[in-house]
Tab-separated table of C-alpha atoms in Angstrom:
chain	number	residue	atom	x	y	z
A	1	MET	CA	2.875	93.140	-73.232
A	2	LYS	CA	-0.573	92.974	-71.756
A	3	ARG	CA	-1.627	90.574	-74.516
A	4	VAL	CA	1.357	88.331	-73.742
A	5	VAL	CA	0.484	88.191	-70.031
A	6	VAL	CA	-3.133	87.344	-70.823
A	7	PHE	CA	-2.050	84.649	-73.300
A	8	VAL	CA	0.348	83.058	-70.786
A	9	SER	CA	-2.360	83.148	-68.121
A	10	LEU	CA	-4.744	81.365	-70.456
A	11	LEU	CA	-2.129	78.713	-71.219
A	12	VAL	CA	-1.582	78.094	-67.504
A	13	ALA	CA	-5.327	77.882	-66.876
A	14	VAL	CA	-5.845	75.435	-69.724
A	15	SER	CA	-2.889	73.321	-68.568
A	16	LEU	CA	-4.274	73.142	-65.038
A	17	MET	CA	-7.706	72.252	-66.343
A	18	LEU	CA	-6.335	69.439	-68.532
A	19	ALA	CA	-4.245	68.112	-65.663
A	20	GLY	CA	-7.322	68.051	-63.468
A	21	CYS	CA	-9.331	66.205	-66.107
A	22	GLY	CA	-6.639	63.673	-66.854
A	23	GLY	CA	-5.878	62.833	-63.233
A	24	GLY	CA	-2.942	60.737	-62.093
A	25	LYS	CA	-2.360	57.029	-62.460
A	26	ALA	CA	-4.276	54.963	-59.906
A	27	ALA	CA	-2.146	53.746	-57.002
A	28	ASN	CA	-3.339	50.144	-57.380
A	29	HIS	CA	-5.882	47.910	-59.092
A	30	LEU	CA	-8.588	48.572	-56.489
A	31	GLU	CA	-8.240	52.332	-56.931
A	32	ALA	CA	-8.339	51.912	-60.717
A	33	ILE	CA	-11.616	49.996	-60.401
A	34	LYS	CA	-13.085	52.693	-58.183
A	35	GLU	CA	-11.931	55.458	-60.516
A	36	ALA	CA	-13.489	53.645	-63.491
A	37	GLY	CA	-16.637	53.073	-61.450
A	38	VAL	CA	-17.019	49.500	-62.668
A	39	ILE	CA	-15.682	46.036	-61.837
A	40	LYS	CA	-15.530	43.480	-64.688
A	41	VAL	CA	-16.363	40.032	-63.382
A	42	GLY	CA	-16.030	36.808	-65.344
A	43	THR	CA	-18.341	33.831	-64.937
A	44	SER	CA	-19.570	30.763	-66.793
A	45	ALA	CA	-23.325	31.070	-66.366
A	46	ASP	CA	-24.189	27.387	-66.776
A	47	TYR	CA	-24.013	26.132	-63.212
A	48	PRO	CA	-27.260	26.599	-61.266
A	49	PRO	CA	-27.863	27.445	-58.502
A	50	PHE	CA	-24.551	29.346	-58.440
A	51	GLU	CA	-24.766	31.023	-61.858
A	52	SER	CA	-27.178	30.593	-64.752
A	53	VAL	CA	-29.366	32.615	-67.108
A	54	ASP	CA	-33.128	32.804	-66.544
A	55	GLU	CA	-35.875	32.899	-69.171
A	56	SER	CA	-35.573	36.681	-69.402
A	57	GLY	CA	-31.837	36.503	-70.138
A	58	ASN	CA	-30.795	37.724	-66.678
A	59	LYS	CA	-27.956	36.141	-64.753
A	60	VAL	CA	-29.198	34.607	-61.507
A	61	GLY	CA	-27.790	32.497	-58.702
A	62	PHE	CA	-25.847	32.536	-55.448
A	63	ASP	CA	-22.553	33.712	-56.991
A	64	ILE	CA	-24.417	36.375	-58.973
A	65	ASP	CA	-26.101	37.739	-55.843
A	66	LEU	CA	-22.865	37.607	-53.848
A	67	MET	CA	-20.847	39.499	-56.452
A	68	THR	CA	-23.645	42.031	-56.920
A	69	GLU	CA	-23.517	42.805	-53.200
A	70	ILE	CA	-19.706	43.003	-53.231
A	71	ALA	CA	-19.786	45.500	-56.110
A	72	LYS	CA	-22.422	47.528	-54.276
A	73	ARG	CA	-20.282	47.693	-51.137
A	74	LEU	CA	-17.230	48.634	-53.211
A	75	GLY	CA	-19.312	51.491	-54.616
A	76	VAL	CA	-18.981	50.467	-58.276
A	77	GLU	CA	-21.155	49.113	-61.074
A	78	LEU	CA	-20.914	45.425	-61.980
A	79	GLU	CA	-20.157	44.324	-65.555
A	80	TRP	CA	-20.531	40.601	-66.228
A	81	VAL	CA	-18.360	38.821	-68.797
A	82	ASP	CA	-19.726	35.352	-69.626
A	83	MET	CA	-17.165	32.901	-71.053
A	84	PRO	CA	-16.260	29.195	-70.947
A	85	PHE	CA	-15.160	28.063	-67.495
A	86	ASP	CA	-11.668	27.016	-68.586
A	87	SER	CA	-10.999	30.525	-69.967
A	88	LEU	CA	-11.726	32.401	-66.738
A	89	ILE	CA	-8.411	32.034	-64.904
A	90	ALA	CA	-6.413	33.078	-67.977
A	91	ALA	CA	-8.728	36.081	-68.393
A	92	VAL	CA	-7.925	37.184	-64.821
A	93	GLN	CA	-4.194	36.640	-65.418
A	94	GLU	CA	-4.252	38.678	-68.624
A	95	GLY	CA	-6.273	41.536	-67.120
A	96	LYS	CA	-9.263	41.011	-69.420
A	97	ILE	CA	-11.453	40.872	-66.329
A	98	ASP	CA	-10.842	42.112	-62.788
A	99	VAL	CA	-11.971	38.980	-60.913
A	100	SER	CA	-13.929	35.794	-61.549
A	101	ILE	CA	-16.641	34.028	-59.597
A	102	SER	CA	-17.915	30.699	-60.930
A	103	ALA	CA	-18.052	28.099	-58.132
A	104	PHE	CA	-14.235	27.972	-58.108
A	105	ASN	CA	-12.404	25.694	-55.718
A	106	TYR	CA	-8.868	26.369	-54.565
A	107	SER	CA	-6.139	24.150	-55.978
A	108	GLU	CA	-2.350	24.338	-55.734
A	109	GLU	CA	-2.090	24.358	-59.524
A	110	ARG	CA	-4.427	27.345	-59.844
A	111	ASP	CA	-2.684	29.112	-56.968
A	112	GLN	CA	0.527	29.232	-59.021
A	113	THR	CA	-1.001	31.775	-61.410
A	114	VAL	CA	-3.808	33.549	-59.517
A	115	ASP	CA	-4.856	34.340	-55.964
A	116	PHE	CA	-8.064	33.468	-54.142
A	117	SER	CA	-10.388	35.285	-51.792
A	118	GLU	CA	-11.380	33.841	-48.456
A	119	ALA	CA	-13.862	30.986	-48.817
A	120	TYR	CA	-17.529	31.866	-49.036
A	121	TYR	CA	-18.942	28.308	-49.300
A	122	THR	CA	-17.833	24.671	-48.994
A	123	SER	CA	-18.919	22.206	-51.667
A	124	GLU	CA	-19.005	18.458	-52.380
A	125	ASP	CA	-18.658	16.409	-55.567
A	126	ALA	CA	-21.438	14.317	-57.104
A	127	PHE	CA	-21.874	11.567	-59.655
A	128	THR	CA	-25.110	11.849	-61.645
A	129	VAL	CA	-26.614	9.168	-63.876
A	130	ALA	CA	-29.749	8.739	-65.982
A	131	ASP	CA	-32.799	7.000	-64.559
A	132	THR	CA	-32.076	4.107	-66.915
A	133	PHE	CA	-28.536	3.549	-65.570
A	134	ALA	CA	-28.086	-0.161	-64.814
A	135	GLY	CA	-24.553	-0.026	-63.420
A	136	SER	CA	-23.342	0.229	-59.833
A	137	ILE	CA	-21.261	3.001	-58.238
A	138	VAL	CA	-20.488	2.159	-54.624
A	139	ASN	CA	-17.026	3.710	-54.448
A	140	PRO	CA	-15.915	6.815	-56.418
A	141	GLU	CA	-13.386	4.860	-58.492
A	142	ASP	CA	-16.171	2.596	-59.771
A	143	VAL	CA	-16.946	5.298	-62.384
A	144	ALA	CA	-13.827	4.159	-64.263
A	145	ALA	CA	-15.939	1.386	-65.805
A	146	PHE	CA	-18.178	3.895	-67.612
A	147	LYS	CA	-18.184	6.820	-70.043
A	148	VAL	CA	-17.713	9.844	-67.802
A	149	GLY	CA	-18.509	13.486	-68.533
A	150	VAL	CA	-16.985	16.505	-66.795
A	151	GLN	CA	-16.669	20.243	-67.327
A	152	THR	CA	-13.284	21.228	-68.748
A	153	GLY	CA	-10.868	22.852	-66.322
A	154	THR	CA	-12.770	22.008	-63.134
A	155	THR	CA	-11.323	20.345	-60.074
A	156	GLN	CA	-13.466	17.345	-61.029
A	157	ASP	CA	-11.646	17.243	-64.371
A	158	GLY	CA	-8.383	17.237	-62.439
A	159	TRP	CA	-9.501	14.445	-60.117
A	160	LEU	CA	-10.666	12.205	-62.949
A	161	THR	CA	-7.519	12.880	-64.976
A	162	ASP	CA	-5.013	12.477	-62.143
A	163	THR	CA	-6.711	9.693	-60.197
A	164	LEU	CA	-8.333	7.533	-62.856
A	165	VAL	CA	-6.861	8.307	-66.290
A	166	ALA	CA	-3.244	8.672	-65.156
A	167	GLY	CA	-3.684	5.599	-62.964
A	168	GLY	CA	-4.718	3.525	-65.972
A	169	LYS	CA	-8.211	2.856	-64.599
A	170	LEU	CA	-10.250	5.085	-66.922
A	171	PRO	CA	-9.357	5.019	-70.646
A	172	GLU	CA	-8.711	8.530	-71.983
A	173	GLU	CA	-11.289	7.985	-74.727
A	174	ASN	CA	-13.988	7.395	-72.081
A	175	LEU	CA	-13.496	10.806	-70.468
A	176	PHE	CA	-15.645	13.428	-72.186
A	177	ARG	CA	-14.916	17.082	-71.430
A	178	TYR	CA	-17.512	19.811	-71.940
A	179	ASP	CA	-17.391	23.606	-72.017
A	180	ARG	CA	-20.771	23.766	-70.265
A	181	VAL	CA	-22.117	21.448	-67.563
A	182	ASP	CA	-25.695	21.755	-68.827
A	183	GLN	CA	-24.564	20.355	-72.200
A	184	ALA	CA	-22.994	17.404	-70.379
A	185	MET	CA	-26.173	16.759	-68.407
A	186	MET	CA	-28.206	16.698	-71.623
A	187	ASP	CA	-25.766	14.182	-73.134
A	188	LEU	CA	-26.114	12.143	-69.937
A	189	LYS	CA	-29.894	12.181	-70.213
A	190	ASN	CA	-29.704	11.195	-73.888
A	191	GLY	CA	-27.332	8.276	-73.239
A	192	ARG	CA	-24.172	9.673	-74.871
A	193	ILE	CA	-22.305	9.359	-71.559
A	194	ASP	CA	-23.020	7.171	-68.518
A	195	VAL	CA	-21.935	9.313	-65.565
A	196	MET	CA	-21.446	13.041	-64.985
A	197	MET	CA	-19.112	14.366	-62.274
A	198	SER	CA	-19.791	17.856	-60.960
A	199	ASP	CA	-20.381	19.846	-57.779
A	200	TYR	CA	-23.199	18.400	-55.669
A	201	ILE	CA	-25.473	21.463	-55.366
A	202	PRO	CA	-25.469	22.269	-59.116
A	203	ALA	CA	-26.082	18.574	-59.795
A	204	GLN	CA	-29.155	18.717	-57.549
A	205	ALA	CA	-30.439	21.793	-59.383
A	206	LEU	CA	-29.980	20.247	-62.829
A	207	VAL	CA	-31.556	16.942	-61.772
A	208	GLU	CA	-34.629	18.880	-60.654
A	209	GLN	CA	-34.607	21.091	-63.760
A	210	LEU	CA	-34.065	18.407	-66.425
A	211	GLY	CA	-35.699	15.349	-64.869
A	212	GLY	CA	-34.794	11.769	-65.729
A	213	LEU	CA	-31.552	11.918	-63.715
A	214	ASN	CA	-30.370	10.677	-60.314
A	215	ILE	CA	-27.409	11.436	-58.057
A	216	VAL	CA	-25.829	8.144	-57.003
A	217	TYR	CA	-22.902	9.452	-54.951
A	218	HIS	CA	-21.804	12.667	-53.282
A	219	GLY	CA	-18.847	13.525	-51.077
A	220	VAL	CA	-15.608	15.495	-51.010
A	221	LEU	CA	-13.200	14.227	-53.673
A	222	SER	CA	-11.897	17.254	-55.555
A	223	THR	CA	-13.895	20.076	-54.032
A	224	GLY	CA	-13.980	21.994	-50.763
A	225	PRO	CA	-14.026	25.738	-50.121
A	226	MET	CA	-15.281	28.014	-52.917
A	227	ASN	CA	-13.397	31.244	-53.573
A	228	ILE	CA	-13.363	34.267	-55.852
A	229	VAL	CA	-10.414	34.268	-58.287
A	230	LEU	CA	-8.215	37.378	-58.018
A	231	PRO	CA	-5.110	38.635	-59.842
A	232	GLU	CA	-1.939	37.301	-58.264
A	233	GLY	CA	-0.474	39.587	-55.605
A	234	ASP	CA	-3.419	42.017	-55.679
A	235	LYS	CA	-3.425	42.677	-51.919
A	236	GLU	CA	-5.630	45.769	-51.960
A	237	LEU	CA	-8.459	44.212	-53.967
A	238	ALA	CA	-8.194	40.947	-52.031
A	239	GLY	CA	-8.343	42.831	-48.735
A	240	ALA	CA	-11.439	44.782	-49.752
A	241	ILE	CA	-13.306	41.713	-51.033
A	242	ASN	CA	-12.300	39.572	-48.033
A	243	GLU	CA	-13.571	42.259	-45.672
A	244	ILE	CA	-16.947	42.302	-47.444
A	245	ILE	CA	-17.171	38.488	-47.354
A	246	LYS	CA	-16.488	38.613	-43.600
A	247	GLN	CA	-19.158	41.280	-43.122
A	248	LEU	CA	-21.694	39.134	-44.981
A	249	GLN	CA	-20.758	35.994	-43.053
A	250	ASP	CA	-21.070	37.893	-39.762
């Protein structure tokens, strides 16, 4: 009998120990991140000065620093997942990453599938050309007369497609979409395209970095506030990140 009591006691102890190790299911996505001790963040590191890779292979830039500080204040490690820009929203939707930061602008189309943090920056659009460009761009729609490059899935892509291509002003075959904006800028410099549309600040950085390029126009066409992309309906994570953004702005 004594052996039975001891055996039962051991079973109870082991069961309690296993229950303690296994823990319960996290109450929400934010708690799951904190329990895992890591937040997986997607980016497309080809857009200086917001996100790029330096000579040592380290990710650098404004978005990189911002997300690093957010992870620190959440009390978790930061794991970067670098992928093409047009894959990032789907990756958030599918739970492959927790959030994404990559100079994203809010749009109604994007808002149908994901949510956005409060804005942390306001951007403008730019048209960049090579030093040898002999054309004239006075008004934004003047770019319809040229071969135009743009990064796939950006708000600039949407503006060119909806405003110029759909309007019959820019032939579809003269719109060149790229996975990476630095690839597009190199094609621009080498004469494969005539004009590149992008965010203004990254355009400035690449003009300085690559040389042989000029910005001929900048203003708000497709851009505006920049936000972090969040899973749809994720109120707890959104609340925590928005609070940190407010703290930093203050």
